[in-house]
PDB file of C-alpha atoms in Angstrom:
ATOM      1  CA  MET A   1      39.808   3.205  -3.918  1.00 52.00           C
ATOM      2  CA  MET A   2      40.991  -0.390  -4.432  1.00 51.00           C
ATOM      3  CA  ALA A   3      44.520   0.790  -5.269  1.00 54.00           C
ATOM      4  CA  SER A   4      44.744   2.814  -2.042  1.00 58.00           C
ATOM      5  CA  ARG A   5      43.607  -0.188   0.052  1.00 57.00           C
ATOM      6  CA  ARG A   6      46.167  -2.392  -1.657  1.00 57.00           C
ATOM      7  CA  GLY A   7      48.871   0.218  -1.010  1.00 53.00           C
ATOM      8  CA  LEU A   8      47.827   0.518   2.632  1.00 53.00           C
ATOM      9  CA  LEU A   9      47.843  -3.269   3.024  1.00 50.00           C
ATOM     10  CA  LEU A  10      51.344  -3.485   1.537  1.00 49.00           C
ATOM     11  CA  ALA A  11      52.573  -0.717   3.841  1.00 52.00           C
ATOM     12  CA  VAL A  12      51.141  -2.468   6.918  1.00 47.00           C
ATOM     13  CA  MET A  13      52.682  -5.802   5.872  1.00 54.00           C
ATOM     14  CA  ALA A  14      56.073  -4.164   5.324  1.00 53.00           C
ATOM     15  CA  ALA A  15      55.910  -2.466   8.734  1.00 52.00           C
ATOM     16  CA  LEU A  16      55.028  -5.773  10.409  1.00 49.00           C
ATOM     17  CA  ALA A  17      57.876  -7.563   8.658  1.00 51.00           C
ATOM     18  CA  LEU A  18      60.336  -4.898   9.794  1.00 49.00           C
ATOM     19  CA  SER A  19      59.110  -4.948  13.397  1.00 49.00           C
ATOM     20  CA  VAL A  20      59.282  -8.759  13.585  1.00 44.00           C
ATOM     21  CA  GLY A  21      62.810  -8.666  12.178  1.00 45.00           C
ATOM     22  CA  ALA A  22      63.844  -6.029  14.708  1.00 43.00           C
ATOM     23  CA  CYS A  23      62.454  -8.075  17.597  1.00 43.00           C
ATOM     24  CA  ALA A  24      64.291 -11.169  16.449  1.00 41.00           C
ATOM     25  CA  THR A  25      67.654  -9.408  16.507  1.00 40.00           C
ATOM     26  CA  THR A  26      67.389  -7.867  19.976  1.00 42.00           C
ATOM     27  CA  LYS A  27      68.126 -11.137  21.802  1.00 45.00           C
ATOM     28  CA  PRO A  28      71.005 -13.392  20.810  1.00 46.00           C
ATOM     29  CA  GLN A  29      69.838 -16.637  19.298  1.00 53.00           C
ATOM     30  CA  ASN A  30      70.992 -19.893  20.811  1.00 57.00           C
ATOM     31  CA  SER A  31      73.683 -21.499  18.747  1.00 62.00           C
ATOM     32  CA  SER A  32      72.548 -24.580  16.892  1.00 82.00           C
ATOM     33  CA  ASN A  33      75.146 -26.560  18.839  1.00 94.00           C
ATOM     34  CA  PRO A  34      73.721 -27.641  22.235  1.00 97.00           C
ATOM     35  CA  ASP A  35      77.278 -28.258  23.463  1.00 98.00           C
ATOM     36  CA  LEU A  36      78.480 -24.687  22.866  1.00 98.00           C
ATOM     37  CA  LEU A  37      77.821 -21.218  24.248  1.00 99.00           C
ATOM     38  CA  THR A  38      79.296 -18.362  22.235  1.00 98.00           C
ATOM     39  CA  GLN A  39      80.541 -15.067  23.648  1.00 98.00           C
ATOM     40  CA  GLU A  40      77.472 -13.339  22.211  1.00 97.00           C
ATOM     41  CA  GLU A  41      75.142 -15.780  23.979  1.00 98.00           C
ATOM     42  CA  ILE A  42      77.087 -15.545  27.240  1.00 98.00           C
ATOM     43  CA  MET A  43      77.028 -11.745  27.297  1.00 98.00           C
ATOM     44  CA  GLY A  44      73.418 -11.608  26.074  1.00 97.00           C
ATOM     45  CA  ALA A  45      72.160 -13.747  28.957  1.00 97.00           C
ATOM     46  CA  GLY A  46      72.183 -10.765  31.322  1.00 96.00           C
ATOM     47  CA  ALA A  47      73.658 -12.895  34.104  1.00 98.00           C
ATOM     48  CA  ARG A  48      75.945 -11.910  36.975  1.00 98.00           C
ATOM     49  CA  ASN A  49      78.113 -15.018  36.719  1.00 99.00           C
ATOM     50  CA  LEU A  50      78.710 -18.066  34.532  1.00 99.00           C
ATOM     51  CA  HIS A  51      76.603 -20.343  36.741  1.00 99.00           C
ATOM     52  CA  GLU A  52      73.580 -18.153  35.979  1.00 99.00           C
ATOM     53  CA  VAL A  53      74.476 -18.157  32.267  1.00 99.00           C
ATOM     54  CA  VAL A  54      74.505 -21.953  32.155  1.00 98.00           C
ATOM     55  CA  GLN A  55      71.391 -22.192  34.315  1.00 98.00           C
ATOM     56  CA  ARG A  56      69.494 -19.969  31.870  1.00 98.00           C
ATOM     57  CA  LEU A  57      70.845 -21.190  28.537  1.00 98.00           C
ATOM     58  CA  ARG A  58      72.098 -24.789  29.003  1.00 98.00           C
ATOM     59  CA  PRO A  59      70.624 -26.121  32.272  1.00 97.00           C
ATOM     60  CA  ARG A  60      71.285 -29.752  31.301  1.00 96.00           C
ATOM     61  CA  TRP A  61      75.016 -29.017  31.661  1.00 97.00           C
ATOM     62  CA  LEU A  62      74.469 -28.732  35.419  1.00 97.00           C
ATOM     63  CA  ARG A  63      72.764 -32.114  35.876  1.00 92.00           C
ATOM     64  CA  ALA A  64      74.328 -35.555  35.896  1.00 80.00           C
ATOM     65  CA  ARG A  65      71.850 -38.051  34.494  1.00 66.00           C
ATOM     66  CA  ALA A  66      70.929 -41.180  36.453  1.00 53.00           C
ATOM     67  CA  ALA A  67      72.413 -43.228  33.597  1.00 53.00           C
ATOM     68  CA  ASP A  68      75.776 -41.564  34.302  1.00 52.00           C
ATOM     69  CA  ARG A  69      76.013 -43.173  37.740  1.00 54.00           C
ATOM     70  CA  SER A  70      78.460 -46.056  37.882  1.00 55.00           C
ATOM     71  CA  PHE A  71      77.842 -49.003  40.236  1.00 59.00           C
ATOM     72  CA  GLY A  72      76.464 -46.755  42.951  1.00 58.00           C
ATOM     73  CA  SER A  73      79.406 -44.363  42.741  1.00 65.00           C
ATOM     74  CA  SER A  74      78.621 -40.711  42.473  1.00 70.00           C
ATOM     75  CA  VAL A  75      79.702 -38.912  39.370  1.00 84.00           C
ATOM     76  CA  GLU A  76      80.497 -35.266  39.010  1.00 92.00           C
ATOM     77  CA  ILE A  77      80.477 -32.514  36.472  1.00 96.00           C
ATOM     78  CA  VAL A  78      83.799 -30.714  36.460  1.00 97.00           C
ATOM     79  CA  VAL A  79      84.746 -27.226  35.303  1.00 98.00           C
ATOM     80  CA  TYR A  80      87.932 -26.325  33.455  1.00 98.00           C
ATOM     81  CA  GLN A  81      89.242 -22.962  32.345  1.00 98.00           C
ATOM     82  CA  ASN A  82      91.217 -23.719  29.215  1.00 95.00           C
ATOM     83  CA  GLN A  83      93.238 -26.761  30.427  1.00 94.00           C
ATOM     84  CA  THR A  84      93.153 -25.899  34.152  1.00 97.00           C
ATOM     85  CA  PHE A  85      90.853 -27.750  36.554  1.00 97.00           C
ATOM     86  CA  LEU A  86      88.742 -25.303  38.603  1.00 98.00           C
ATOM     87  CA  GLY A  87      86.360 -27.573  40.516  1.00 96.00           C
ATOM     88  CA  ASN A  88      82.685 -28.497  40.320  1.00 96.00           C
ATOM     89  CA  THR A  89      79.831 -26.476  38.821  1.00 97.00           C
ATOM     90  CA  GLU A  90      79.619 -24.228  41.901  1.00 97.00           C
ATOM     91  CA  THR A  91      82.896 -22.593  40.815  1.00 98.00           C
ATOM     92  CA  LEU A  92      81.008 -21.077  37.867  1.00 98.00           C
ATOM     93  CA  ALA A  93      79.325 -18.699  40.337  1.00 98.00           C
ATOM     94  CA  GLN A  94      82.706 -17.049  40.963  1.00 98.00           C
ATOM     95  CA  ILE A  95      83.430 -16.232  37.314  1.00 98.00           C
ATOM     96  CA  SER A  96      82.196 -13.139  35.490  1.00 98.00           C
ATOM     97  CA  PRO A  97      80.630 -13.637  32.047  1.00 98.00           C
ATOM     98  CA  SER A  98      83.145 -11.147  30.647  1.00 97.00           C
ATOM     99  CA  MET A  99      85.931 -13.685  31.328  1.00 97.00           C
ATOM    100  CA  ALA A 100      84.559 -16.229  28.844  1.00 98.00           C
ATOM    101  CA  TYR A 101      85.150 -16.235  25.106  1.00 98.00           C
ATOM    102  CA  GLU A 102      83.110 -19.430  24.820  1.00 98.00           C
ATOM    103  CA  MET A 103      81.916 -22.351  26.911  1.00 99.00           C
ATOM    104  CA  ARG A 104      81.771 -25.928  25.748  1.00 98.00           C
ATOM    105  CA  TRP A 105      80.214 -29.120  27.149  1.00 98.00           C
ATOM    106  CA  LEU A 106      82.190 -32.362  26.920  1.00 98.00           C
ATOM    107  CA  ASP A 107      80.590 -35.709  27.740  1.00 95.00           C
ATOM    108  CA  GLY A 108      82.335 -37.793  30.403  1.00 93.00           C
ATOM    109  CA  THR A 109      84.204 -40.049  27.981  1.00 91.00           C
ATOM    110  CA  THR A 110      85.535 -37.147  25.916  1.00 94.00           C
ATOM    111  CA  ALA A 111      86.422 -35.159  29.038  1.00 95.00           C
ATOM    112  CA  ALA A 112      88.350 -38.069  30.582  1.00 92.00           C
ATOM    113  CA  ALA A 113      90.253 -38.609  27.331  1.00 92.00           C
ATOM    114  CA  THR A 114      91.140 -34.973  26.616  1.00 94.00           C
ATOM    115  CA  LEU A 115      91.374 -33.025  29.882  1.00 95.00           C
ATOM    116  CA  PRO A 116      94.367 -33.318  32.223  1.00 94.00           C
ATOM    117  CA  GLY A 117      93.875 -35.000  35.592  1.00 90.00           C
ATOM    118  CA  LEU A 118      90.696 -36.946  34.871  1.00 87.00           C
ATOM    119  CA  GLY A 119      92.198 -40.355  34.233  1.00 71.00           C
ATOM    120  CA  SER A 120      92.934 -41.030  37.911  1.00 68.00           C
ATOM    121  CA  GLY A 121      89.805 -42.935  38.893  1.00 70.00           C
ATOM    122  CA  ARG A 122      87.597 -39.855  39.007  1.00 77.00           C
ATOM    123  CA  ILE A 123      84.184 -40.596  37.505  1.00 85.00           C
ATOM    124  CA  VAL A 124      82.886 -37.630  35.527  1.00 92.00           C
ATOM    125  CA  ALA A 125      79.528 -37.237  33.824  1.00 94.00           C
ATOM    126  CA  GLY A 126      80.874 -34.341  31.826  1.00 96.00           C
ATOM    127  CA  ALA A 127      82.920 -31.185  31.836  1.00 98.00           C
ATOM    128  CA  ILE A 128      82.218 -27.533  31.196  1.00 99.00           C
ATOM    129  CA  VAL A 129      85.256 -25.987  29.546  1.00 99.00           C
ATOM    130  CA  ILE A 130      85.586 -22.201  29.600  1.00 99.00           C
ATOM    131  CA  LYS A 131      87.760 -20.749  26.857  1.00 98.00           C
ATOM    132  CA  THR A 132      89.077 -17.301  27.687  1.00 97.00           C
ATOM    133  CA  GLN A 133      90.451 -16.410  24.245  1.00 93.00           C
ATOM    134  CA  PRO A 134      89.738 -17.274  20.627  1.00 88.00           C
ATOM    135  CA  PRO A 135      91.761 -20.178  19.191  1.00 83.00           C
ATOM    136  CA  GLY A 136      95.220 -19.078  18.081  1.00 82.00           C
ATOM    137  CA  SER A 137      95.388 -16.089  20.446  1.00 74.00           C
TER     138      SER A 137
END
C-alpha cells in the first residue's frame, strides 16, 4: 500500500513539473537586458504595432524622466530605423511588429554620440532604434 502511494505521489509530482514547464514556455520571456527587445519578444507581445509592443514590454522607453529636462527645455525620445531618423515615439504606431528584428534603447548621451543628426542642438532623453535585419545581413 505504501509503495503504491509513493508511486502515485511521484507520478503527480512529475505531471506538475511537466505542466509548469509547459506553461513557462508558452509566453516569451523578457530578455535579461532592459535595453533590448528581441524578435521573439516583439512577435510574442501580440501587438498590432511597435508602439503597443513597447507600451506592453518596455513602457519606460516611452517616458522622458524629469531629470532628463535641461534648463526648462523640453527633451524628446526619438525613433530610428537602423540609422534613419523616423520621428518621435508616435511613429512607432505606424510600424508593424513583423518589420523589426530587434529594438534597442539608447540613453540620450549614447544616442547623441552614435546616431546621425542628433548633435545639432536637439536635446534627447533617449532613442529607440529598430533594427530590421540581423547584424551582418
